[in-house]
GROMACS .gro file of C-alpha atoms in nm:
model
   72
    1MET     CA    1   0.596  -1.642   1.911
    2SER     CA    2   0.464  -1.386   1.661
    3HIS     CA    3   0.148  -1.175   1.702
    4THR     CA    4  -0.094  -1.189   1.419
    5PRO     CA    5  -0.337  -0.899   1.396
    6SER     CA    6  -0.679  -0.998   1.435
    7GLU     CA    7  -0.918  -0.919   1.151
    8SER     CA    8  -1.130  -0.663   1.339
    9ASP     CA    9  -0.758  -0.500   1.362
   10ARG     CA   10  -0.701  -0.536   1.042
   11ILE     CA   11  -1.022  -0.354   0.923
   12ALA     CA   12  -0.979  -0.080   1.186
   13ARG     CA   13  -0.669   0.015   1.078
   14LEU     CA   14  -0.765  -0.010   0.699
   15GLU     CA   15  -1.076   0.202   0.797
   16ILE     CA   16  -0.815   0.464   0.940
   17ARG     CA   17  -0.589   0.451   0.658
   18LEU     CA   18  -0.891   0.506   0.425
   19THR     CA   19  -1.017   0.805   0.635
   20GLU     CA   20  -0.637   1.010   0.609
   21GLN     CA   21  -0.652   0.903   0.244
   22GLU     CA   22  -0.991   1.067   0.171
   23ALA     CA   23  -0.895   1.391   0.375
   24VAL     CA   24  -0.548   1.416   0.154
   25ILE     CA   25  -0.758   1.369  -0.160
   26GLU     CA   26  -0.989   1.628  -0.070
   27ASP     CA   27  -0.686   1.865   0.014
   28LEU     CA   28  -0.521   1.769  -0.308
   29ASN     CA   29  -0.855   1.855  -0.471
   30ALA     CA   30  -0.868   2.202  -0.336
   31ALA     CA   31  -0.515   2.264  -0.401
   32ILE     CA   32  -0.549   2.173  -0.777
   33THR     CA   33  -0.890   2.374  -0.809
   34ALA     CA   34  -0.702   2.685  -0.676
   35GLN     CA   35  -0.414   2.634  -0.896
   36TRP     CA   36  -0.660   2.635  -1.196
   37GLY     CA   37  -0.802   2.969  -1.097
   38VAL     CA   38  -0.471   3.108  -1.108
   39ILE     CA   39  -0.379   2.923  -1.414
   40ASP     CA   40  -0.688   3.056  -1.579
   41ARG     CA   41  -0.633   3.411  -1.455
   42LEU     CA   42  -0.261   3.433  -1.562
   43THR     CA   43  -0.358   3.285  -1.907
   44ARG     CA   44  -0.616   3.563  -1.984
   45GLN     CA   45  -0.358   3.831  -1.844
   46VAL     CA   46  -0.099   3.687  -2.059
   47ALA     CA   47  -0.354   3.703  -2.382
   48ARG     CA   48  -0.434   4.066  -2.294
   49LEU     CA   49  -0.070   4.167  -2.271
   50GLN     CA   50  -0.033   3.982  -2.608
   51GLU     CA   51  -0.248   4.204  -2.739
   52GLN     CA   52  -0.118   4.526  -2.616
   53VAL     CA   53   0.205   4.431  -2.774
   54GLU     CA   54   0.080   4.343  -3.086
   55GLU     CA   55  -0.097   4.657  -3.109
   56SER     CA   56   0.206   4.859  -2.988
   57ALA     CA   57   0.395   4.676  -3.273
   58PHE     CA   58   0.109   4.771  -3.519
   59ARG     CA   59   0.150   5.140  -3.443
   60ALA     CA   60   0.505   5.160  -3.443
   61ALA     CA   61   0.510   4.997  -3.793
   62SER     CA   62   0.238   5.185  -3.910
   63GLY     CA   63   0.392   5.543  -3.791
   64ALA     CA   64   0.074   5.629  -3.620
   65PRO     CA   65   0.167   5.843  -3.305
   66GLU     CA   66   0.141   5.676  -2.962
   67PRO     CA   67  -0.175   5.784  -2.785
   68PRO     CA   68  -0.095   5.998  -2.468
   69PRO     CA   69  -0.084   5.836  -2.151
   70PRO     CA   70  -0.431   5.779  -1.946
   71HIS     CA   71  -0.352   6.060  -1.684
   72TYR     CA   72  -0.333   6.330  -1.955
   0.00000   0.00000   0.00000
């Protein structure tokens, strides 16, 4: 004798699963949004560092003296 769930039981289980999945989707969306913020910040930082390296390479190639460190 097998027990088949009633339609209302099936609907209740589906509603629970839907609620859980919605919570997971919201959590994943928040994580992705935070990661994009980090990626954006790191991309800007890499661009600044690349500019500094290119500027240093240009000064070294042109023989221009290095500017003194900022604490002078």
